[in-house]
Tab-separated table of C-alpha atoms in Angstrom:
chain	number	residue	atom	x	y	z
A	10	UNK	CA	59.068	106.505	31.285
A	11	UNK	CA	59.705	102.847	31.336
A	12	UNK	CA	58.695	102.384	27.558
A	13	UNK	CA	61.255	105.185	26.824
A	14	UNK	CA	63.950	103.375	28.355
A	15	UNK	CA	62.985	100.316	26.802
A	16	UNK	CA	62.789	102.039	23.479
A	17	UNK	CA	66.231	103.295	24.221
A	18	UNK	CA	67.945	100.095	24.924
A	19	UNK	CA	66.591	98.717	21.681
A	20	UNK	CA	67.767	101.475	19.569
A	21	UNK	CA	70.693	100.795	21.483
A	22	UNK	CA	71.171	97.573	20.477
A	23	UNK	CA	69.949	97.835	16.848
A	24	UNK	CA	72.845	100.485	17.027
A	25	UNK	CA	75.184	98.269	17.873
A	26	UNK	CA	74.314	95.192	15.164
A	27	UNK	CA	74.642	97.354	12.436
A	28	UNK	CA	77.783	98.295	13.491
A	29	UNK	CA	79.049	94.790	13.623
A	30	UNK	CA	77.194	94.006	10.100
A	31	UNK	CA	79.458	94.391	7.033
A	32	UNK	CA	76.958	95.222	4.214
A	33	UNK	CA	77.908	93.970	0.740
A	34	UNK	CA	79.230	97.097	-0.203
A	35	UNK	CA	81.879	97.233	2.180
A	36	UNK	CA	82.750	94.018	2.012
A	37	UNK	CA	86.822	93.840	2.199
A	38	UNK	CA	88.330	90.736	0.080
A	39	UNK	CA	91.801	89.915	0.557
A	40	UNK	CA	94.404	89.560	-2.156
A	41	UNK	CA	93.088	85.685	-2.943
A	42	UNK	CA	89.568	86.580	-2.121
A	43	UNK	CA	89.492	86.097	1.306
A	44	UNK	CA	87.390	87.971	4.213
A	45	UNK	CA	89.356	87.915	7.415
A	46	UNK	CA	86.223	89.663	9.525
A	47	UNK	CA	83.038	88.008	10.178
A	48	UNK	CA	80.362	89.761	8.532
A	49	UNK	CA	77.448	89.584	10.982
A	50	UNK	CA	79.309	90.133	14.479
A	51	UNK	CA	77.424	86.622	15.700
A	52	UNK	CA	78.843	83.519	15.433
A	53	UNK	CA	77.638	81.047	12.481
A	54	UNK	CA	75.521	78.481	13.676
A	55	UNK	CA	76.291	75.139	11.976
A	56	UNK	CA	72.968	73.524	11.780
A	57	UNK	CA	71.417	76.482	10.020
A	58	UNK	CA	74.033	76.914	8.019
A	59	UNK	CA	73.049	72.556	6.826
A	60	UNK	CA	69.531	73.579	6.396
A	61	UNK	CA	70.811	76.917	3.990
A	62	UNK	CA	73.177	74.673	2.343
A	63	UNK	CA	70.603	72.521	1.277
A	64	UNK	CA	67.518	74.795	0.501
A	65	UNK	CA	66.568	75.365	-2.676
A	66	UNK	CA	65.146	79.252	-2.271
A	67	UNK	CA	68.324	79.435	-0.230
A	68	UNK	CA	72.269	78.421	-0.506
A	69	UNK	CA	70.959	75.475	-2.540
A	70	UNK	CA	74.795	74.869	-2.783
A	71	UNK	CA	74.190	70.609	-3.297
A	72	UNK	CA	72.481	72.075	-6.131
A	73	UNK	CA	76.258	71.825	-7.624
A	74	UNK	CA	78.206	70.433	-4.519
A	75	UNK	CA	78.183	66.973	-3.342
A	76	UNK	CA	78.549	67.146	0.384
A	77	UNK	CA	79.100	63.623	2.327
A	78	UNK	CA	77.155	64.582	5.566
A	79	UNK	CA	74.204	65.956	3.907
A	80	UNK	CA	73.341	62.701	2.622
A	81	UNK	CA	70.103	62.494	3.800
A	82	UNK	CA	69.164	65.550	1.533
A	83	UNK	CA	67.889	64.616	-1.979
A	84	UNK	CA	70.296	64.915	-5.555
A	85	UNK	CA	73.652	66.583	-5.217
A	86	UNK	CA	74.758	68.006	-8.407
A	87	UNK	CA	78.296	67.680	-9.697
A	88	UNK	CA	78.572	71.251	-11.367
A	89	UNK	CA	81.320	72.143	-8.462
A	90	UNK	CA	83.874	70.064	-6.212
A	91	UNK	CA	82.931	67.872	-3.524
A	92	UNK	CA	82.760	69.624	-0.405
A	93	UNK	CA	83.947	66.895	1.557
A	94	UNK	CA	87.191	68.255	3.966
A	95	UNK	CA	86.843	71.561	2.524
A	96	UNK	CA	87.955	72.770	6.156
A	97	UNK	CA	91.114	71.134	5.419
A	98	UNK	CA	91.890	73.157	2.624
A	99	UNK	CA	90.875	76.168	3.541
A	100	UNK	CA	90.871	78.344	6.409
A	101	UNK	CA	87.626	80.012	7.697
A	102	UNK	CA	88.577	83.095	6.320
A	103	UNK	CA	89.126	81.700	2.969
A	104	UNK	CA	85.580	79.900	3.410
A	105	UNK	CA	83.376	83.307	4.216
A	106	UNK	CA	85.074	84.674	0.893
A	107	UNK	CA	84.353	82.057	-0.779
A	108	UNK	CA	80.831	82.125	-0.100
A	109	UNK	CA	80.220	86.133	-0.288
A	110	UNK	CA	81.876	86.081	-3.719
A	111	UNK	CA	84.108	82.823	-4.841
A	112	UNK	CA	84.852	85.190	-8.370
A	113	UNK	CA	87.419	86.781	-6.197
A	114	UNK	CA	88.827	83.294	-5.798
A	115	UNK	CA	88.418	82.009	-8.434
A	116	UNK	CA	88.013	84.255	-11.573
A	117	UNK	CA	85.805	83.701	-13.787
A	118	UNK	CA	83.841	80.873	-11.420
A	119	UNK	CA	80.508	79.820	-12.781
A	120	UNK	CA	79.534	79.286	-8.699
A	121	UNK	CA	77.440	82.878	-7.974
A	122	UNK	CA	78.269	85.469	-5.090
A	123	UNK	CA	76.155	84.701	-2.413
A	124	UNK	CA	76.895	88.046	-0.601
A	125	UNK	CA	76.924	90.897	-3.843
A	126	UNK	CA	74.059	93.212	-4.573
A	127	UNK	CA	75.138	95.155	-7.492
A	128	UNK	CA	77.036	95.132	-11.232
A	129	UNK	CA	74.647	92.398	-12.792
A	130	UNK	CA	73.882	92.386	-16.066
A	131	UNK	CA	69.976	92.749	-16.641
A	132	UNK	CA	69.186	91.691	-12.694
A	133	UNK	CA	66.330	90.745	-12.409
A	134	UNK	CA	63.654	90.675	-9.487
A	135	UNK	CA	64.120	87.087	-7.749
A	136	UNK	CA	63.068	84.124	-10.102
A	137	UNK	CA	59.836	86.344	-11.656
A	138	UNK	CA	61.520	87.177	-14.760
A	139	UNK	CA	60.758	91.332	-14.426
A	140	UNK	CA	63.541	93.695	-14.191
A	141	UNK	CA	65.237	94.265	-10.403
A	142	UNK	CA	66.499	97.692	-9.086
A	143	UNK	CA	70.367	97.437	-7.393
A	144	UNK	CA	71.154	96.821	-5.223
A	145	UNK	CA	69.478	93.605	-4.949
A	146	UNK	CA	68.972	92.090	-1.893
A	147	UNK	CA	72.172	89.250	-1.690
A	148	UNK	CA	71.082	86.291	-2.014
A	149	UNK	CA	72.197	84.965	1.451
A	150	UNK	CA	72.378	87.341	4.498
A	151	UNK	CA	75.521	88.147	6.206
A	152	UNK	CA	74.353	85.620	9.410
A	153	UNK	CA	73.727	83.198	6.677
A	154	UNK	CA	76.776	83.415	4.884
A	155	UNK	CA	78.348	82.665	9.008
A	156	UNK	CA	76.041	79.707	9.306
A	157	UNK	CA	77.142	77.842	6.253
A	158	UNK	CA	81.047	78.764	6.968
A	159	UNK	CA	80.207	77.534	10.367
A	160	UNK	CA	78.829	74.360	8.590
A	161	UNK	CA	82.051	74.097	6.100
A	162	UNK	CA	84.553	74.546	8.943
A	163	UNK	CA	83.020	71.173	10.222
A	164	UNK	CA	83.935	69.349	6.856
A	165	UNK	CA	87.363	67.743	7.538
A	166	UNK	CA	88.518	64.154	7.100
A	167	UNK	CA	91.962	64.457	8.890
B	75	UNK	CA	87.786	77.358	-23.005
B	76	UNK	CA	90.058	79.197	-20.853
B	77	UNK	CA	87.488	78.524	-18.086
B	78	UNK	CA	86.828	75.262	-18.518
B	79	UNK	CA	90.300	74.614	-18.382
B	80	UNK	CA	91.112	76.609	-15.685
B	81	UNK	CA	88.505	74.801	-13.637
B	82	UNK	CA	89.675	71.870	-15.025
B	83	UNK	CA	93.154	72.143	-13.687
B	84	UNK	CA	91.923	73.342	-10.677
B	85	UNK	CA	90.279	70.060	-10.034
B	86	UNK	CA	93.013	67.937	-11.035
B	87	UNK	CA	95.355	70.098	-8.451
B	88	UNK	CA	92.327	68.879	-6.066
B	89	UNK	CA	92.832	65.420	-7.394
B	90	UNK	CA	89.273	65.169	-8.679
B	91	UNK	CA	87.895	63.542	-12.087
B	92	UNK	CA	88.154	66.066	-14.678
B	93	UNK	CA	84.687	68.201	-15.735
B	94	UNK	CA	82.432	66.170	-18.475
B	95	UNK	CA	82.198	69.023	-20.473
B	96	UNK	CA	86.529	67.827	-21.164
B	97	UNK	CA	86.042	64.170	-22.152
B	98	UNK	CA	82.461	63.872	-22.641
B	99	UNK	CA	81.300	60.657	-20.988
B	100	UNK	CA	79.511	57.824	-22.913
B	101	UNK	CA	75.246	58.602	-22.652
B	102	UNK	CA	73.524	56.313	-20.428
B	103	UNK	CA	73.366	54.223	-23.174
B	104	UNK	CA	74.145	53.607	-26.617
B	105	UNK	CA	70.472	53.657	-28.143
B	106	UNK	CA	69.664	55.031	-31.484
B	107	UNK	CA	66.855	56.897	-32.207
B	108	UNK	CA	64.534	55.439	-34.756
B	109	UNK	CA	60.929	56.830	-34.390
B	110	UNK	CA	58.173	54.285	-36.001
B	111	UNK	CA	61.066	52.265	-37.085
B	112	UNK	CA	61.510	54.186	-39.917
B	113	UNK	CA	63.136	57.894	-39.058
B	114	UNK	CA	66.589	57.196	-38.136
B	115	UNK	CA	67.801	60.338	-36.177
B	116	UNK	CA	70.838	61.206	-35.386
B	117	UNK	CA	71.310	62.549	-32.194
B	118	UNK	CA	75.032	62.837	-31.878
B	119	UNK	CA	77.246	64.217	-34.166
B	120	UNK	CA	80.748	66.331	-35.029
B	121	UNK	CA	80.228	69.628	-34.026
B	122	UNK	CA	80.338	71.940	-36.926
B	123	UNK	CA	82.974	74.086	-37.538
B	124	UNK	CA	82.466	77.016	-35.837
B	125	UNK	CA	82.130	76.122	-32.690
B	126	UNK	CA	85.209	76.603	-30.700
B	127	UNK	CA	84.776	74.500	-27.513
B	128	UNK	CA	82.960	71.595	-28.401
B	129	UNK	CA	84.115	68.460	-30.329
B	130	UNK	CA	80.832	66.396	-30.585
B	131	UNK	CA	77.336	67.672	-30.351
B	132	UNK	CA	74.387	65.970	-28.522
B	133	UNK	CA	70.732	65.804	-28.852
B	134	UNK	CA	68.646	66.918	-25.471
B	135	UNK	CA	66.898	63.459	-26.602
B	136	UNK	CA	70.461	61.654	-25.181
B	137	UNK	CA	70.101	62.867	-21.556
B	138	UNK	CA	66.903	61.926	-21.115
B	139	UNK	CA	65.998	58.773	-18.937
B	140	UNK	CA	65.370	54.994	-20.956
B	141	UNK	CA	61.496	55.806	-19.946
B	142	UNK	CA	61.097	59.507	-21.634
B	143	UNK	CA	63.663	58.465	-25.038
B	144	UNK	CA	61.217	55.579	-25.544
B	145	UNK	CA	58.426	57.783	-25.780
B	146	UNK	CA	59.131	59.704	-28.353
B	147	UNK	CA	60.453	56.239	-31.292
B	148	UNK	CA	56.486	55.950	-31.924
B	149	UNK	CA	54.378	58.614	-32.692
B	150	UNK	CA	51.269	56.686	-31.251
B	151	UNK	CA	53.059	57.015	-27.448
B	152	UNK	CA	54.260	60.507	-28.363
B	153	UNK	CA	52.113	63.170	-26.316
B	154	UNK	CA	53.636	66.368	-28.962
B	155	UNK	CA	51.730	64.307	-31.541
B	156	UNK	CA	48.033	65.243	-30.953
B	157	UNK	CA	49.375	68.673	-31.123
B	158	UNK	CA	50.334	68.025	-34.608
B	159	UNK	CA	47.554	66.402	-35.351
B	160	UNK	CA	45.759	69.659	-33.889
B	161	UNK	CA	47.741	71.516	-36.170
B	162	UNK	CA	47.146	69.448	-39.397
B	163	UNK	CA	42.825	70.199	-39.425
B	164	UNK	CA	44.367	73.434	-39.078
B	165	UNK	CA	46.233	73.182	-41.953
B	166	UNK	CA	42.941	73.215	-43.612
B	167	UNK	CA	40.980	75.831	-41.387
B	168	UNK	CA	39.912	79.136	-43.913
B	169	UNK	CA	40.900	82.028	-41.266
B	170	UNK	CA	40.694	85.564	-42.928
B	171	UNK	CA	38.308	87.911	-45.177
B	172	UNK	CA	38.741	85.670	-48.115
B	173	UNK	CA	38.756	82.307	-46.312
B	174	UNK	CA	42.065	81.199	-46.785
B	175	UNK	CA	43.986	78.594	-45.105
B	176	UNK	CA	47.123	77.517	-45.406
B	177	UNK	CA	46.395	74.590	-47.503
B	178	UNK	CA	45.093	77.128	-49.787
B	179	UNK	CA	49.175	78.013	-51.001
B	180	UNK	CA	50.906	75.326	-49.345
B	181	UNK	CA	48.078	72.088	-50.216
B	182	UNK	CA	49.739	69.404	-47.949
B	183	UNK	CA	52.463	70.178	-44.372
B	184	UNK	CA	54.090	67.365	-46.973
B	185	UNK	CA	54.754	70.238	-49.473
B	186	UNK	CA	56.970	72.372	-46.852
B	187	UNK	CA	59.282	69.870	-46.042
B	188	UNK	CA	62.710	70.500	-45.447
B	189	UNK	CA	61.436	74.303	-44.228
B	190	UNK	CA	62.229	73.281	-40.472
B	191	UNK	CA	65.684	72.501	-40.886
B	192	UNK	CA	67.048	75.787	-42.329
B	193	UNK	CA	64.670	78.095	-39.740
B	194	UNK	CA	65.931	80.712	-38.395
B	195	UNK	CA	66.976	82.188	-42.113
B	196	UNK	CA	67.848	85.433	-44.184
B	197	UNK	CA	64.425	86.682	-45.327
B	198	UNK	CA	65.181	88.652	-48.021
B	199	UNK	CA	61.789	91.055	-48.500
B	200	UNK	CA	61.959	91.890	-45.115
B	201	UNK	CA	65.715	92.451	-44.585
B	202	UNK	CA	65.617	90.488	-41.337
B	203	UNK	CA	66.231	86.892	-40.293
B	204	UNK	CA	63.011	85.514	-39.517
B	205	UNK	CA	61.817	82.315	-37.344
B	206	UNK	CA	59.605	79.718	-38.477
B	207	UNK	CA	56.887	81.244	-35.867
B	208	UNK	CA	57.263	84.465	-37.987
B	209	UNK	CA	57.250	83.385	-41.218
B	210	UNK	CA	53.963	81.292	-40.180
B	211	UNK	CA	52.476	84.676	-39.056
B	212	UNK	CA	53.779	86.410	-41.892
B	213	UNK	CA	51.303	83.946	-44.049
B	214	UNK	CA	48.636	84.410	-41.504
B	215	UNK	CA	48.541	88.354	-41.607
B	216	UNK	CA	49.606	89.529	-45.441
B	217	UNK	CA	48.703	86.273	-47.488
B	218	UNK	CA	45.116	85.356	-45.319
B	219	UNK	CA	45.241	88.525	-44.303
B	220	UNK	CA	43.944	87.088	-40.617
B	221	UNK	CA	44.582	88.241	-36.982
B	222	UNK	CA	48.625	87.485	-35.779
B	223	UNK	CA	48.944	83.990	-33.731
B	224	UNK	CA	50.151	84.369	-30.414
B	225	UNK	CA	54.183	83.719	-30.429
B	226	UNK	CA	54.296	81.035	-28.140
B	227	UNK	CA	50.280	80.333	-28.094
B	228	UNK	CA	49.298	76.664	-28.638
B	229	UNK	CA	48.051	77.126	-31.987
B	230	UNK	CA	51.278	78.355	-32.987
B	231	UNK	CA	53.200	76.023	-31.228
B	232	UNK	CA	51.306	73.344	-32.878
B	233	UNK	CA	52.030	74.453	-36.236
B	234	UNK	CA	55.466	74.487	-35.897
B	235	UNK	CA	54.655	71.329	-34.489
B	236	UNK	CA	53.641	69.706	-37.550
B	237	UNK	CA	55.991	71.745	-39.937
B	238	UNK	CA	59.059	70.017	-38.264
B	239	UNK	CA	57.131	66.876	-37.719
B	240	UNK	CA	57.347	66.820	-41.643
B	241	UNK	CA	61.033	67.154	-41.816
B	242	UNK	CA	62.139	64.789	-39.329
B	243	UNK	CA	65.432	62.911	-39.696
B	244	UNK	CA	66.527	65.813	-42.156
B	245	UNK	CA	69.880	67.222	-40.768
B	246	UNK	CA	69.271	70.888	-39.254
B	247	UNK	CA	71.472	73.246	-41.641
B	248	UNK	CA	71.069	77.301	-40.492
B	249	UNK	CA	73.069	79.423	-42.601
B	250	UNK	CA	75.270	81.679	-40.505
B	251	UNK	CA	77.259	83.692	-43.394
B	252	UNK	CA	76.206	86.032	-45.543
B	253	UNK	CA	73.330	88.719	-44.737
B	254	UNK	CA	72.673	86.544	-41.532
B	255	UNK	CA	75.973	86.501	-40.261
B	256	UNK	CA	75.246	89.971	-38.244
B	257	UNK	CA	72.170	88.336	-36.331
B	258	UNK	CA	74.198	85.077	-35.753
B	259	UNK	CA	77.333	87.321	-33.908
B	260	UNK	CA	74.573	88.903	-32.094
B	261	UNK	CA	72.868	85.300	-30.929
B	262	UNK	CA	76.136	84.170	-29.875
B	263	UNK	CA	77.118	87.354	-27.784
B	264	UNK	CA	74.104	86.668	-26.003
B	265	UNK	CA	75.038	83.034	-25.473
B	266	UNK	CA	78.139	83.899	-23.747
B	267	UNK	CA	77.047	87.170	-21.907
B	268	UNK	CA	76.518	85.854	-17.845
B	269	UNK	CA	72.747	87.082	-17.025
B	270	UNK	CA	71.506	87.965	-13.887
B	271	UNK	CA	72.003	88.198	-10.061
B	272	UNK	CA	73.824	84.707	-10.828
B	273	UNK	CA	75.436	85.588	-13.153
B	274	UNK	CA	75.077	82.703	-15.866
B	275	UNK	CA	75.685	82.407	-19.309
B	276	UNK	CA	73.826	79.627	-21.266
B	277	UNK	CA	77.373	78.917	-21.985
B	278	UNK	CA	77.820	78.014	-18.477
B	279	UNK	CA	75.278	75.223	-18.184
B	280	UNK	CA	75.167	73.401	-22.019
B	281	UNK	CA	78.765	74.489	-22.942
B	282	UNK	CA	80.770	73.725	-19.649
B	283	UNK	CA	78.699	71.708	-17.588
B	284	UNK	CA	76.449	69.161	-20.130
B	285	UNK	CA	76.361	65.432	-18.993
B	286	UNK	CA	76.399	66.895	-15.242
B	287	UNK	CA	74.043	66.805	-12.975
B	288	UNK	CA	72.771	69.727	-11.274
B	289	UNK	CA	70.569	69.344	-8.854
B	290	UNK	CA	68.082	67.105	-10.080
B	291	UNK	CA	68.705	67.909	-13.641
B	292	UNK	CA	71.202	66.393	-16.139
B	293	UNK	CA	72.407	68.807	-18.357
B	294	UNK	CA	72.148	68.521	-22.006
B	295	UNK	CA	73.880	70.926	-24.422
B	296	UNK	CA	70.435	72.993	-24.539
B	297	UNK	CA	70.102	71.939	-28.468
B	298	UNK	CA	66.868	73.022	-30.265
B	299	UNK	CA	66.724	70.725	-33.161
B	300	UNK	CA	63.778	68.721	-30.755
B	301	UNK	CA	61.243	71.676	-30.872
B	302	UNK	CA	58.871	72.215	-30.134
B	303	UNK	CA	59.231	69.905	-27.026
B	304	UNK	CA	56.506	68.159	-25.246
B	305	UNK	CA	57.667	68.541	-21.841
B	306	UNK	CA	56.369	65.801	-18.963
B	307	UNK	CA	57.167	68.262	-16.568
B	308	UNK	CA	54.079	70.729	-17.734
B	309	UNK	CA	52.712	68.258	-20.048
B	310	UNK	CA	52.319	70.540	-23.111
B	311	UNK	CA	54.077	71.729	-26.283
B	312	UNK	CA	56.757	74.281	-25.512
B	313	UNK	CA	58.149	77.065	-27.888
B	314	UNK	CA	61.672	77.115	-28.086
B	315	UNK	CA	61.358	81.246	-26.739
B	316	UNK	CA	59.029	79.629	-23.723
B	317	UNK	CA	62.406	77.736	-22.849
B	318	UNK	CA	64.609	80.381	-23.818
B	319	UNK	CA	63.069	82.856	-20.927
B	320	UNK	CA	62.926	79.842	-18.490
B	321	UNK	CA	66.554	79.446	-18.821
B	322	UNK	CA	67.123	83.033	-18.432
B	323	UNK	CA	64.375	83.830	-15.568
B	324	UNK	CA	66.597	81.443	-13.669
B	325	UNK	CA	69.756	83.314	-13.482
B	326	UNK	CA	67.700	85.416	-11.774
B	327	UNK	CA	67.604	88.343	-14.826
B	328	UNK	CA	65.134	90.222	-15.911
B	329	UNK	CA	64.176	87.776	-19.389
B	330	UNK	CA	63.655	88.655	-22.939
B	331	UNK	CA	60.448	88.525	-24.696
B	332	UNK	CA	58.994	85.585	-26.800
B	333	UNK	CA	59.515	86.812	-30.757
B	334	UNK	CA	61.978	89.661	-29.579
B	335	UNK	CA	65.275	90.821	-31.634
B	336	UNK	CA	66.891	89.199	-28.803
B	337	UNK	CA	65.464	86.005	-29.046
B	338	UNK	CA	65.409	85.989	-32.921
B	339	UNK	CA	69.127	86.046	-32.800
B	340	UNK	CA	69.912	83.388	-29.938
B	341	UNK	CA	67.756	80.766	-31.679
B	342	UNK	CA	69.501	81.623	-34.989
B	343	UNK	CA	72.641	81.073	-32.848
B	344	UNK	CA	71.569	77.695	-30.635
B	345	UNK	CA	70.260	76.429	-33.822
B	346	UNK	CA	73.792	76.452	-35.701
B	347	UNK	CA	74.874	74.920	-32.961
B	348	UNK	CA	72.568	72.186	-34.136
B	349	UNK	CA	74.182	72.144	-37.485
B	350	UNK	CA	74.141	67.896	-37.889
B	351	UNK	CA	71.901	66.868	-35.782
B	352	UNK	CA	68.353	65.578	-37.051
B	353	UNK	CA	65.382	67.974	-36.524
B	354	UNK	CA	63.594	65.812	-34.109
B	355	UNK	CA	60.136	67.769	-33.049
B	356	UNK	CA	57.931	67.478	-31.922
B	357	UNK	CA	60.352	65.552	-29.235
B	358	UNK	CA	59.641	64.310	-25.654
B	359	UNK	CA	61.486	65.682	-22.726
B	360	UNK	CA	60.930	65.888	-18.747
């Protein structure tokens, strides 16, 4: 009886993060590519969001981003903008779309959609070089995408 | 070009330097190539006419660090050269029923100089545009009538090895017009088409982004007048189809086999990109 109820409360509560989870489907951009809702329910935890931002199998976003306070991490690229005060440029909402897809910010952006799972052309199955089925997984889960717009909204010089 | 300006404005709004791939910025520095001090190479040059978005063109060979360049201007401190040297006993080896080799039609690698430098071409038996690594197999098969080489194997990648070794310092000139010109549209289609879960073009990383850094890497403009290359990094020869699926396994795509139609028709493409430049392999690189 007690394991039922247990079982219950879990299915309860797996219930009610799914809700909260916007899968990458359903994903709804503003006009300028914007995402007004977070897309995991749980606040974004900064210092994860550091450690996905500069992980290779990751974000790996210093692959193309310099950022100032992630100095201590090895070769930033300079394929992208600095990312220093980025959280004075843009608002958090601006940030999370940015991250999930920045094409619907910027068209045409060579940076990839972090959060996007289908319409690729010959996706393929991680970094293996076989063929993938869509959707593919995206490449950074919707608490991960939080964490690293939890990280950016700490960039500011002002 | 509309992207690369785009982004460029964009980063002027920001108040940020202006991409590379705009105004490229002078190479570490201003070394020439000479290898043995006798094969001047030219590693930068006008970009030929049909490309749209480039001004000058670059040899890989210009990114590289002071350490890895030097290696390659003597062929004693060049790794790529036992390879060729591999290749040149080879050059002698009987393979087939009737034990011939390639010396057999060819006597010398001397004798096919100059072949390197206008590979991919129009092959006019076959109706196709055919690679060097073909045409070698072509030989192997119907002339020695031998087993096929391995497209990317060593002993292939040696060959070619030693056939460009011999034409080093010529300029790389691809036709693009005529019966090839159908393969060439085809390469360059490919060139611009944005692969994978990332979504990246080669255009992306050699056309918009060379002299950046990304990551740990500086980007070259992803020439091929160096191949084969003898890579530090996995200290061997590599095909130019070996880097060609690299590149494209890491958009995250599924790639496109070594010696496929595919393939055949972006190297035609990256080649005449080359149009100028010195063939230069077997080259160095990290």
């Amino acid at each position: 009886m007690s394991r039922q109820i247990t079982l219950a409360v879990a299915l309860a509560l797996i219930g009610a993060a799914a809700q909260a989870e916007v899968a990458p489907q359903e994903v709804a951009y503003g006009e300028y590519g914007a995402i007004e809702a977070s897309l995991s329910g749980t606040p974004g935890d900064p210092k994860a969001g550091a450690e996905v931002m500069a992980n290779r199998g990751l974000g790996n976003c210093v692959a193309c981003h310099a950022v100032g306070t992630l100095e201590e991490v090895p070769f930033h690229g300079e394929v992208g903008p600095p990312l220093d005060g980025a959280a004075d440029r843009w608002t958090e909402a601006d940030l999370r779309g940015i991250v999930a897809n920045a094409k619907m910010t910027f068209p045409g952006t060579i940076m990839p959609a972090f959060y996007k799972t289908t319409g690729f052309i010959r996706p393929g199955d991680g970094f293996t070089g076989k063929a993938g089925t869509e959707p593919l997984p995206p490449l950074l889960t919707a608490q991960q995408v939080e964490d690293v717009v939890a990280y950016l909204m700490t960039l500011r010089d002002e | 070009m509309r992207q690369m300006l785009r982004t460029g404005a964009a980063w002027a709004a920001l108040g940020l330097a202006g991409s590379a791939a705009l105004a490229p910025t002078a190479m570490a520095q201003e070394t020439n190539l000479v290898i043995n001090d006798e094969i001047e190479i030219v590693t930068r040059a006008p970009a030929p006419e049909h490309m749209e978005y480039v001004r000058e063109i670059f040899s890989g060979w210009e990114y590289r660090s002071p350490e890895t360049q030097t290696l390659q201007m003597d062929d004693f401190e060049n790794p790529g050269m036992i390879g060729v040297d591999n290749a040149r006993a080879d050059f002698d080896t009987a393979m087939g029923a009737d034990g011939q080799s390639c010396a057999s039609c060819h006597d010398t690698p001397e004798a096919l100089e100059g072949v390197r430098a206008v590979y991919p071409k129009w092959d006019e038996a076959k109706g196709e545009v055919q690679t060097l690594e073909m045409q070698v197999n072509e030989c192997v098969t119907e002339r020695a009538g031998a087993e096929a080489w391995d497209y990317t194997g060593d002993r292939m990648t040696e060959m070619v090895a030693l056939i460009s070794s011999v034409s080093r310092g010529m300029p790389v000139n691809v036709a693009i017009d005529g019966p090839a010109q159908e393969t060439w549209e085809q390469g360059k289609e490919i060139y611009y088409t944005r692969y994978g879960q990332l979504e990246l073009a080669c255009a992306n990383c050699h056309e918009d982004n060379y002299d950046n850094m990304i990551r740990a890497d500086h980007l070259s403009q992803g020439q091929i007048n160096g191949f084969p290359t003898y890579r530090l990094k996995n200290g061997k020869l590599n095909a130019v189809h070996d880097r060609f699926k690299g590149c494209v396994r890491d958009t995250r795509a599924e790639t496109f086999a070594p010696g496929s139609p595919e393939f055949v028709a972006l190297e035609l493409y990256v080649a005449s990109r080359g149009n100028g430049l010195s063939v230069e392999g077997p080259s160095v690189r990290n």
